[in-house]
mmCIF file of C-alpha atoms in Angstrom:
data_model
loop_
_atom_site.group_PDB
_atom_site.id
_atom_site.type_symbol
_atom_site.label_atom_id
_atom_site.label_comp_id
_atom_site.label_asym_id
_atom_site.label_seq_id
_atom_site.Cartn_x
_atom_site.Cartn_y
_atom_site.Cartn_z
ATOM 1 C CA MET A 23 -0.687 -18.750 16.204
ATOM 2 C CA SER A 24 2.653 -20.256 17.077
ATOM 3 C CA ASN A 25 0.896 -23.239 18.692
ATOM 4 C CA GLU A 26 -1.142 -24.512 16.070
ATOM 5 C CA PHE A 27 0.052 -27.430 13.493
ATOM 6 C CA VAL A 28 1.914 -25.747 10.429
ATOM 7 C CA PRO A 29 2.553 -27.860 7.927
ATOM 8 C CA LEU A 30 6.424 -27.808 6.675
ATOM 9 C CA PHE A 31 5.108 -27.012 2.944
ATOM 10 C CA TYR A 32 2.697 -24.217 4.001
ATOM 11 C CA GLY A 33 5.354 -22.679 6.145
ATOM 12 C CA PHE A 34 8.227 -22.864 4.254
ATOM 13 C CA ASN A 35 5.835 -21.082 1.310
ATOM 14 C CA PHE A 36 4.900 -18.482 3.817
ATOM 15 C CA TYR A 37 8.390 -17.624 4.997
ATOM 16 C CA LEU A 38 9.770 -17.984 1.385
ATOM 17 C CA PHE A 39 7.308 -15.018 -0.028
ATOM 18 C CA GLY A 40 7.845 -12.972 3.245
ATOM 19 C CA LEU A 41 11.292 -12.647 2.440
ATOM 20 C CA ILE A 42 11.105 -12.345 -0.933
ATOM 21 C CA ALA A 43 8.800 -9.117 0.218
ATOM 22 C CA ILE A 44 10.817 -7.744 2.281
ATOM 23 C CA ALA A 45 14.133 -8.001 -0.182
ATOM 24 C CA SER A 46 11.866 -6.435 -3.112
ATOM 25 C CA ALA A 47 10.902 -3.648 -0.862
ATOM 26 C CA LEU A 48 14.168 -2.694 0.291
ATOM 27 C CA LEU A 49 15.417 -3.120 -3.302
ATOM 28 C CA PHE A 50 12.425 -0.882 -3.699
ATOM 29 C CA VAL A 51 13.276 2.020 -1.890
ATOM 30 C CA THR A 52 17.068 1.833 -2.810
ATOM 31 C CA ARG A 53 16.730 1.658 -6.482
ATOM 32 C CA LYS A 54 17.536 5.253 -8.113
ATOM 33 C CA SER A 55 15.560 4.943 -11.280
ATOM 34 C CA PRO A 56 11.826 4.987 -10.812
ATOM 35 C CA VAL A 57 11.244 2.572 -13.153
ATOM 36 C CA ALA A 58 13.500 -0.143 -11.464
ATOM 37 C CA ALA A 59 11.364 0.692 -7.906
ATOM 38 C CA ALA A 60 7.991 0.228 -9.892
ATOM 39 C CA MET A 61 9.560 -3.167 -11.070
ATOM 40 C CA TRP A 62 10.370 -4.184 -7.335
ATOM 41 C CA LEU A 63 7.243 -2.539 -6.090
ATOM 42 C CA VAL A 64 5.162 -5.180 -8.212
ATOM 43 C CA ASN A 65 6.838 -7.609 -7.272
ATOM 44 C CA VAL A 66 6.188 -6.660 -3.448
ATOM 45 C CA MET A 67 2.430 -7.177 -4.588
ATOM 46 C CA PHE A 68 2.710 -10.263 -6.075
ATOM 47 C CA CYS A 69 3.944 -11.591 -2.991
ATOM 48 C CA LEU A 70 1.660 -10.212 -0.843
ATOM 49 C CA ALA A 71 -1.210 -11.383 -3.221
ATOM 50 C CA ALA A 72 0.512 -15.161 -2.612
ATOM 51 C CA LEU A 73 0.662 -14.242 1.310
ATOM 52 C CA TYR A 74 -3.287 -13.575 0.597
ATOM 53 C CA VAL A 75 -4.229 -16.651 -1.109
ATOM 54 C CA MET A 76 -1.931 -18.414 1.583
ATOM 55 C CA LEU A 77 -4.182 -16.820 4.476
ATOM 56 C CA ASP A 78 -7.739 -18.235 2.957
ATOM 57 C CA ALA A 79 -8.164 -14.699 0.853
ATOM 58 C CA GLN A 80 -8.033 -15.925 -2.635
ATOM 59 C CA PHE A 81 -10.327 -13.190 -3.900
ATOM 60 C CA ILE A 82 -8.463 -10.341 -2.208
ATOM 61 C CA GLY A 83 -5.290 -12.258 -3.601
ATOM 62 C CA ALA A 84 -6.733 -12.048 -7.372
ATOM 63 C CA ILE A 85 -7.619 -8.112 -6.620
ATOM 64 C CA GLN A 86 -4.501 -7.758 -5.512
ATOM 65 C CA VAL A 87 -2.787 -8.743 -8.655
ATOM 66 C CA ILE A 88 -5.337 -7.373 -10.959
ATOM 67 C CA VAL A 89 -6.148 -3.968 -9.470
ATOM 68 C CA TYR A 90 -2.570 -2.825 -7.748
ATOM 69 C CA ALA A 91 -0.153 -4.746 -9.763
ATOM 70 C CA GLY A 92 -2.300 -4.205 -12.909
ATOM 71 C CA ALA A 93 -3.774 -0.745 -12.655
ATOM 72 C CA ILE A 94 -2.340 1.155 -10.497
ATOM 73 C CA MET A 95 1.540 0.392 -11.199
ATOM 74 C CA VAL A 96 0.486 0.769 -14.835
ATOM 75 C CA VAL A 97 -0.593 4.386 -14.150
ATOM 76 C CA PHE A 98 2.834 5.142 -12.033
ATOM 77 C CA LEU A 99 4.916 3.756 -15.140
ATOM 78 C CA PHE A 100 2.140 5.717 -17.507
ATOM 79 C CA VAL A 101 3.258 8.955 -15.240
ATOM 80 C CA VAL A 102 7.141 8.371 -15.549
ATOM 81 C CA MET A 103 6.931 7.829 -19.171
ATOM 82 C CA LEU A 104 4.773 10.850 -19.835
ATOM 83 C CA LEU A 105 7.477 12.927 -17.631
ATOM 84 C CA ASN A 106 10.290 11.387 -19.185
ATOM 85 C CA LEU A 107 11.763 10.582 -15.936
ATOM 86 C CA GLY A 108 13.133 7.180 -16.683
ATOM 87 C CA HIS A 109 16.354 7.569 -16.585
ATOM 88 C CA ALA A 110 18.219 8.171 -13.089
ATOM 89 C CA GLY A 111 19.450 11.499 -12.513
ATOM 90 C CA ALA A 112 22.644 12.358 -12.188
ATOM 91 C CA VAL A 113 22.380 13.216 -8.456
ATOM 92 C CA SER A 114 20.881 11.057 -6.381
ATOM 93 C CA ASP A 115 17.472 11.739 -4.996
ATOM 94 C CA LEU A 116 18.048 10.306 -1.513
ATOM 95 C CA ARG A 117 17.816 13.396 0.910
ATOM 96 C CA GLY A 118 20.606 14.396 3.497
ATOM 97 C CA ASN A 119 21.595 13.102 6.440
ATOM 98 C CA ALA A 120 18.708 14.787 8.537
ATOM 99 C CA GLY A 121 16.552 12.619 6.367
ATOM 100 C CA ARG A 122 18.379 9.560 6.870
ATOM 101 C CA LEU A 123 18.138 10.134 11.050
ATOM 102 C CA ALA A 124 14.620 11.169 10.686
ATOM 103 C CA ALA A 125 13.679 7.860 8.975
ATOM 104 C CA GLY A 126 15.974 5.686 11.364
ATOM 105 C CA PHE A 127 14.409 7.348 14.566
ATOM 106 C CA VAL A 128 10.869 6.659 13.112
ATOM 107 C CA GLY A 129 11.942 3.213 12.640
ATOM 108 C CA LEU A 130 13.563 3.232 16.408
ATOM 109 C CA ALA A 131 10.136 4.203 17.709
ATOM 110 C CA MET A 132 7.719 2.085 15.753
ATOM 111 C CA LEU A 133 10.179 -1.055 16.872
ATOM 112 C CA ALA A 134 10.064 -0.021 20.164
ATOM 113 C CA GLU A 135 6.102 0.841 19.734
ATOM 114 C CA VAL A 136 5.860 -2.725 18.692
ATOM 115 C CA MET A 137 7.752 -4.335 21.025
ATOM 116 C CA VAL A 138 5.859 -2.357 23.808
ATOM 117 C CA LEU A 139 2.113 -3.397 22.379
ATOM 118 C CA ALA A 140 3.389 -6.950 22.187
ATOM 119 C CA ARG A 141 3.762 -7.238 25.600
ATOM 120 C CA THR A 142 0.861 -5.185 26.942
ATOM 121 C CA LYS A 143 -1.995 -6.753 28.692
ATOM 122 C CA PHE A 144 -5.118 -4.648 27.160
ATOM 123 C CA PRO A 145 -8.521 -3.928 28.872
ATOM 124 C CA ASP A 146 -11.183 -6.393 27.685
ATOM 125 C CA ALA A 147 -12.835 -2.935 25.985
ATOM 126 C CA MET A 148 -10.462 -2.618 24.148
ATOM 127 C CA THR A 149 -9.323 -6.046 22.474
ATOM 128 C CA LEU A 150 -11.024 -6.959 19.294
ATOM 129 C CA LYS A 151 -13.869 -9.654 18.935
ATOM 130 C CA ALA A 152 -15.581 -11.117 16.341
ATOM 131 C CA VAL A 153 -18.354 -8.910 14.945
ATOM 132 C CA HIS A 154 -21.573 -10.209 15.343
ATOM 133 C CA GLY A 155 -23.035 -12.339 12.130
ATOM 134 C CA LEU A 156 -19.574 -12.511 10.451
ATOM 135 C CA GLY A 157 -17.663 -15.431 11.988
ATOM 136 C CA PRO A 158 -13.923 -16.557 11.132
ATOM 137 C CA VAL A 159 -13.328 -17.222 7.704
ATOM 138 C CA ASP A 160 -14.271 -20.593 6.794
ATOM 139 C CA GLY A 161 -11.685 -21.749 3.995
ATOM 140 C CA THR A 162 -14.183 -24.441 2.578
ATOM 141 C CA ALA A 163 -17.470 -21.981 2.215
ATOM 142 C CA GLY A 164 -16.461 -20.623 -0.909
ATOM 143 C CA VAL A 165 -14.250 -17.674 -2.197
ATOM 144 C CA ILE A 166 -16.245 -14.583 -3.097
ATOM 145 C CA GLY A 167 -19.492 -15.462 -1.144
ATOM 146 C CA PRO A 168 -18.073 -14.965 2.303
ATOM 147 C CA ILE A 169 -17.113 -11.323 1.026
ATOM 148 C CA ALA A 170 -20.382 -10.282 -1.094
ATOM 149 C CA GLY A 171 -22.611 -11.165 1.596
ATOM 150 C CA PRO A 172 -21.428 -8.689 4.277
ATOM 151 C CA LEU A 173 -19.805 -5.667 1.449
ATOM 152 C CA PHE A 174 -23.341 -6.045 -0.106
ATOM 153 C CA ASN A 175 -25.959 -6.105 3.214
ATOM 154 C CA GLU A 176 -23.677 -4.540 6.874
ATOM 155 C CA TYR A 177 -21.258 -2.181 4.284
ATOM 156 C CA LEU A 178 -23.553 -1.129 1.659
ATOM 157 C CA LEU A 179 -23.405 2.568 2.541
ATOM 158 C CA ALA A 180 -19.766 2.453 2.467
ATOM 159 C CA PHE A 181 -19.893 0.256 -0.760
ATOM 160 C CA GLU A 182 -22.135 2.920 -2.487
ATOM 161 C CA LEU A 183 -20.013 5.747 -1.041
ATOM 162 C CA THR A 184 -17.126 4.447 -2.400
ATOM 163 C CA SER A 185 -18.677 4.840 -6.017
ATOM 164 C CA MET A 186 -18.936 8.369 -5.341
ATOM 165 C CA LEU A 187 -15.275 8.839 -4.290
ATOM 166 C CA LEU A 188 -14.382 7.142 -7.732
ATOM 167 C CA LEU A 189 -16.413 9.175 -9.779
ATOM 168 C CA THR A 190 -15.032 12.465 -7.865
ATOM 169 C CA ALA A 191 -11.498 11.362 -8.242
ATOM 170 C CA ILE A 192 -11.996 10.366 -12.184
ATOM 171 C CA VAL A 193 -13.442 14.042 -12.252
ATOM 172 C CA GLY A 194 -10.680 15.486 -10.022
ATOM 173 C CA ALA A 195 -8.013 13.899 -11.607
ATOM 174 C CA VAL A 196 -9.089 15.088 -15.233
ATOM 175 C CA VAL A 197 -9.253 18.745 -14.389
ATOM 176 C CA ILE A 198 -6.352 18.777 -12.697
ATOM 177 C CA GLY A 199 -4.264 16.780 -15.007
ATOM 178 C CA LYS A 200 -5.524 18.722 -18.015
ATOM 179 C CA LYS A 201 -3.804 21.590 -20.102
ATOM 180 C CA ARG A 202 -5.072 24.835 -19.276
ATOM 181 C CA ASN A 203 -5.680 26.803 -22.680
ATOM 182 C CA PRO A 204 -4.208 30.152 -22.353
ATOM 183 C CA ASP A 205 -7.146 31.570 -24.826
ATOM 184 C CA ALA A 206 -10.094 29.808 -23.242
ATOM 185 C CA ARG A 207 -10.214 33.025 -21.111
ATOM 186 C CA MET B 8 1.063 -17.855 10.957
ATOM 187 C CA LEU B 9 -0.810 -14.818 12.496
ATOM 188 C CA ALA B 10 2.265 -13.268 14.330
ATOM 189 C CA GLU B 11 4.315 -13.583 11.205
ATOM 190 C CA SER B 12 1.849 -11.935 9.045
ATOM 191 C CA LEU B 13 1.478 -9.002 11.744
ATOM 192 C CA ALA B 14 5.347 -8.856 11.998
ATOM 193 C CA LEU B 15 5.881 -8.662 8.273
ATOM 194 C CA SER B 16 3.038 -6.143 7.760
ATOM 195 C CA ALA B 17 4.890 -4.019 10.507
ATOM 196 C CA LEU B 18 8.172 -4.187 8.792
ATOM 197 C CA LEU B 19 6.830 -3.531 5.275
ATOM 198 C CA PHE B 20 4.962 -0.335 6.865
ATOM 199 C CA THR B 21 8.572 0.936 8.068
ATOM 200 C CA ILE B 22 10.160 0.309 4.967
ATOM 201 C CA GLY B 23 7.576 2.304 3.189
ATOM 202 C CA VAL B 24 7.644 5.126 5.846
ATOM 203 C CA VAL B 25 11.740 4.945 5.624
ATOM 204 C CA GLY B 26 10.965 5.547 1.704
ATOM 205 C CA VAL B 27 8.779 8.607 2.273
ATOM 206 C CA LEU B 28 11.062 10.177 4.528
ATOM 207 C CA THR B 29 14.636 9.799 2.802
ATOM 208 C CA ARG B 30 13.069 9.943 -0.854
ATOM 209 C CA ARG B 31 12.923 13.123 -2.935
ATOM 210 C CA ASN B 32 11.364 12.176 -6.291
ATOM 211 C CA ALA B 33 7.685 12.506 -5.803
ATOM 212 C CA ILE B 34 6.730 9.753 -7.704
ATOM 213 C CA ILE B 35 8.728 6.853 -5.536
ATOM 214 C CA LEU B 36 7.123 8.867 -2.959
ATOM 215 C CA PHE B 37 3.902 8.162 -4.194
ATOM 216 C CA MET B 38 5.005 4.507 -4.346
ATOM 217 C CA CYS B 39 6.105 4.346 -0.985
ATOM 218 C CA VAL B 40 2.942 5.049 0.445
ATOM 219 C CA GLU B 41 1.141 2.429 -1.764
ATOM 220 C CA LEU B 42 3.714 0.106 -0.090
ATOM 221 C CA MET B 43 2.212 1.502 3.575
ATOM 222 C CA LEU B 44 -1.118 0.869 2.352
ATOM 223 C CA ASN B 45 -0.386 -2.640 1.280
ATOM 224 C CA ALA B 46 1.155 -3.256 4.509
ATOM 225 C CA VAL B 47 -1.970 -2.444 6.407
ATOM 226 C CA ASN B 48 -3.760 -4.445 3.882
ATOM 227 C CA LEU B 49 -1.830 -7.517 5.126
ATOM 228 C CA SER B 50 -2.483 -7.305 8.487
ATOM 229 C CA PHE B 51 -6.151 -6.746 7.921
ATOM 230 C CA VAL B 52 -6.151 -9.786 5.959
ATOM 231 C CA ALA B 53 -4.435 -11.790 8.669
ATOM 232 C CA LEU B 54 -6.719 -10.616 11.343
ATOM 233 C CA SER B 55 -9.579 -11.637 9.152
ATOM 234 C CA LYS B 56 -8.860 -15.056 9.157
ATOM 235 C CA VAL B 57 -9.324 -14.743 13.518
ATOM 236 C CA HIS B 58 -11.823 -12.250 13.633
ATOM 237 C CA GLY B 59 -14.134 -12.349 10.950
ATOM 238 C CA VAL B 60 -14.654 -11.497 7.574
ATOM 239 C CA GLY B 61 -14.837 -7.626 7.944
ATOM 240 C CA GLY B 62 -11.358 -7.063 7.487
ATOM 241 C CA GLN B 63 -11.135 -8.645 3.893
ATOM 242 C CA VAL B 64 -14.353 -6.537 2.956
ATOM 243 C CA PHE B 65 -11.956 -3.358 4.022
ATOM 244 C CA VAL B 66 -8.983 -4.385 2.048
ATOM 245 C CA ILE B 67 -11.455 -3.787 -0.754
ATOM 246 C CA PHE B 68 -12.483 -0.251 0.402
ATOM 247 C CA VAL B 69 -8.673 0.260 0.989
ATOM 248 C CA MET B 70 -7.668 -0.749 -2.288
ATOM 249 C CA THR B 71 -10.393 1.621 -4.035
ATOM 250 C CA VAL B 72 -9.342 4.688 -1.896
ATOM 251 C CA ALA B 73 -5.602 3.727 -3.157
ATOM 252 C CA ALA B 74 -6.526 3.754 -6.760
ATOM 253 C CA ALA B 75 -8.489 7.239 -6.300
ATOM 254 C CA GLU B 76 -5.460 8.948 -4.336
ATOM 255 C CA ALA B 77 -3.140 7.362 -7.131
ATOM 256 C CA ALA B 78 -5.012 8.936 -9.575
ATOM 257 C CA VAL B 79 -5.602 12.200 -8.612
ATOM 258 C CA GLY B 80 -2.080 12.370 -6.703
ATOM 259 C CA LEU B 81 -0.298 11.512 -10.074
ATOM 260 C CA ALA B 82 -2.444 14.700 -11.727
ATOM 261 C CA ILE B 83 -0.970 16.810 -9.134
ATOM 262 C CA ILE B 84 2.744 15.652 -10.003
ATOM 263 C CA ILE B 85 1.820 16.293 -13.930
ATOM 264 C CA ALA B 86 0.428 19.810 -13.029
ATOM 265 C CA ILE B 87 3.107 20.728 -11.022
ATOM 266 C CA PHE B 88 5.642 19.175 -13.377
ATOM 267 C CA ARG B 89 4.156 21.697 -16.164
ATOM 268 C CA HIS B 90 5.047 24.503 -13.586
ATOM 269 C CA ARG B 91 8.218 23.582 -12.732
ATOM 270 C CA GLN B 92 9.435 20.864 -14.798
ATOM 271 C CA SER B 93 10.772 18.957 -12.126
ATOM 272 C CA VAL B 94 9.446 16.173 -9.588
ATOM 273 C CA ASN B 95 12.174 16.877 -6.994
ATOM 274 C CA LEU B 96 10.239 17.919 -3.745
ATOM 275 C CA GLU B 97 13.510 20.485 -2.788
ATOM 276 C CA ASP B 98 11.961 22.251 -5.951
ATOM 277 C CA ILE B 99 8.658 22.368 -4.632
ATOM 278 C CA ASN B 100 8.908 25.301 -1.847
ATOM 279 C CA LEU B 101 6.291 27.563 -2.769
ATOM 280 C CA LEU B 102 4.522 27.298 0.583
ATOM 281 C CA LYS B 103 7.756 27.166 2.591
ATOM 282 C CA GLY B 104 7.668 31.060 3.865
#
């Protein structure tokens, strides 16, 4: 929101982390070595965690560092190590001109869509409204409480289904990744 | 800071899409998908400052699904690597008619 007063320090740090995130993301998609790419992606995730904290979502910021930068990226690096892919191949894995053309086209299309959406006046039925009972985030009302309340009340079913999903994913990952023993059958 | 956050989110998402479209390494492709999920999370968090804390709750769900997706996807990559000794997508063309 451009009309609200933004302190200089806050704004400076916001733009700083945003620019670092963009630069790291660009370095991430252009690195040849998977390990270097993963390190730059971790950098993006740390910057996003900083932005979450600045947007009054401190718990999400902590979860971002622990789950994304800590757990998910370690799984990626573990697979890179397991398959011995750490070195960049002799040939670049960048696709040919067709892929670049497609990427440029999709990028332009998305940019055009953002431009159009920014100038569109939506009908009332389509605009976002605050959910009943969930007010705007109050930065002073504690960090975890405002999230835990809806998570265990309004979204309890989704929360329980998430545990089912995780169980299925664990079993699936073990079954798919397990080495098949040719003598077994 | 809402407009800036949404612009940054769109930019990061586009960088992720460009990565998916231009890289051939399956692992880097997965990382690009993670970057796209992160970009969407940023817009959720930014909008939750205005429209209620539901966005932050949804970010937790997105992170859970991302973790499950990474685990299953990387297991599939390992299984394919056992067959083909490669994670290059050009080498994986069994269904390509």
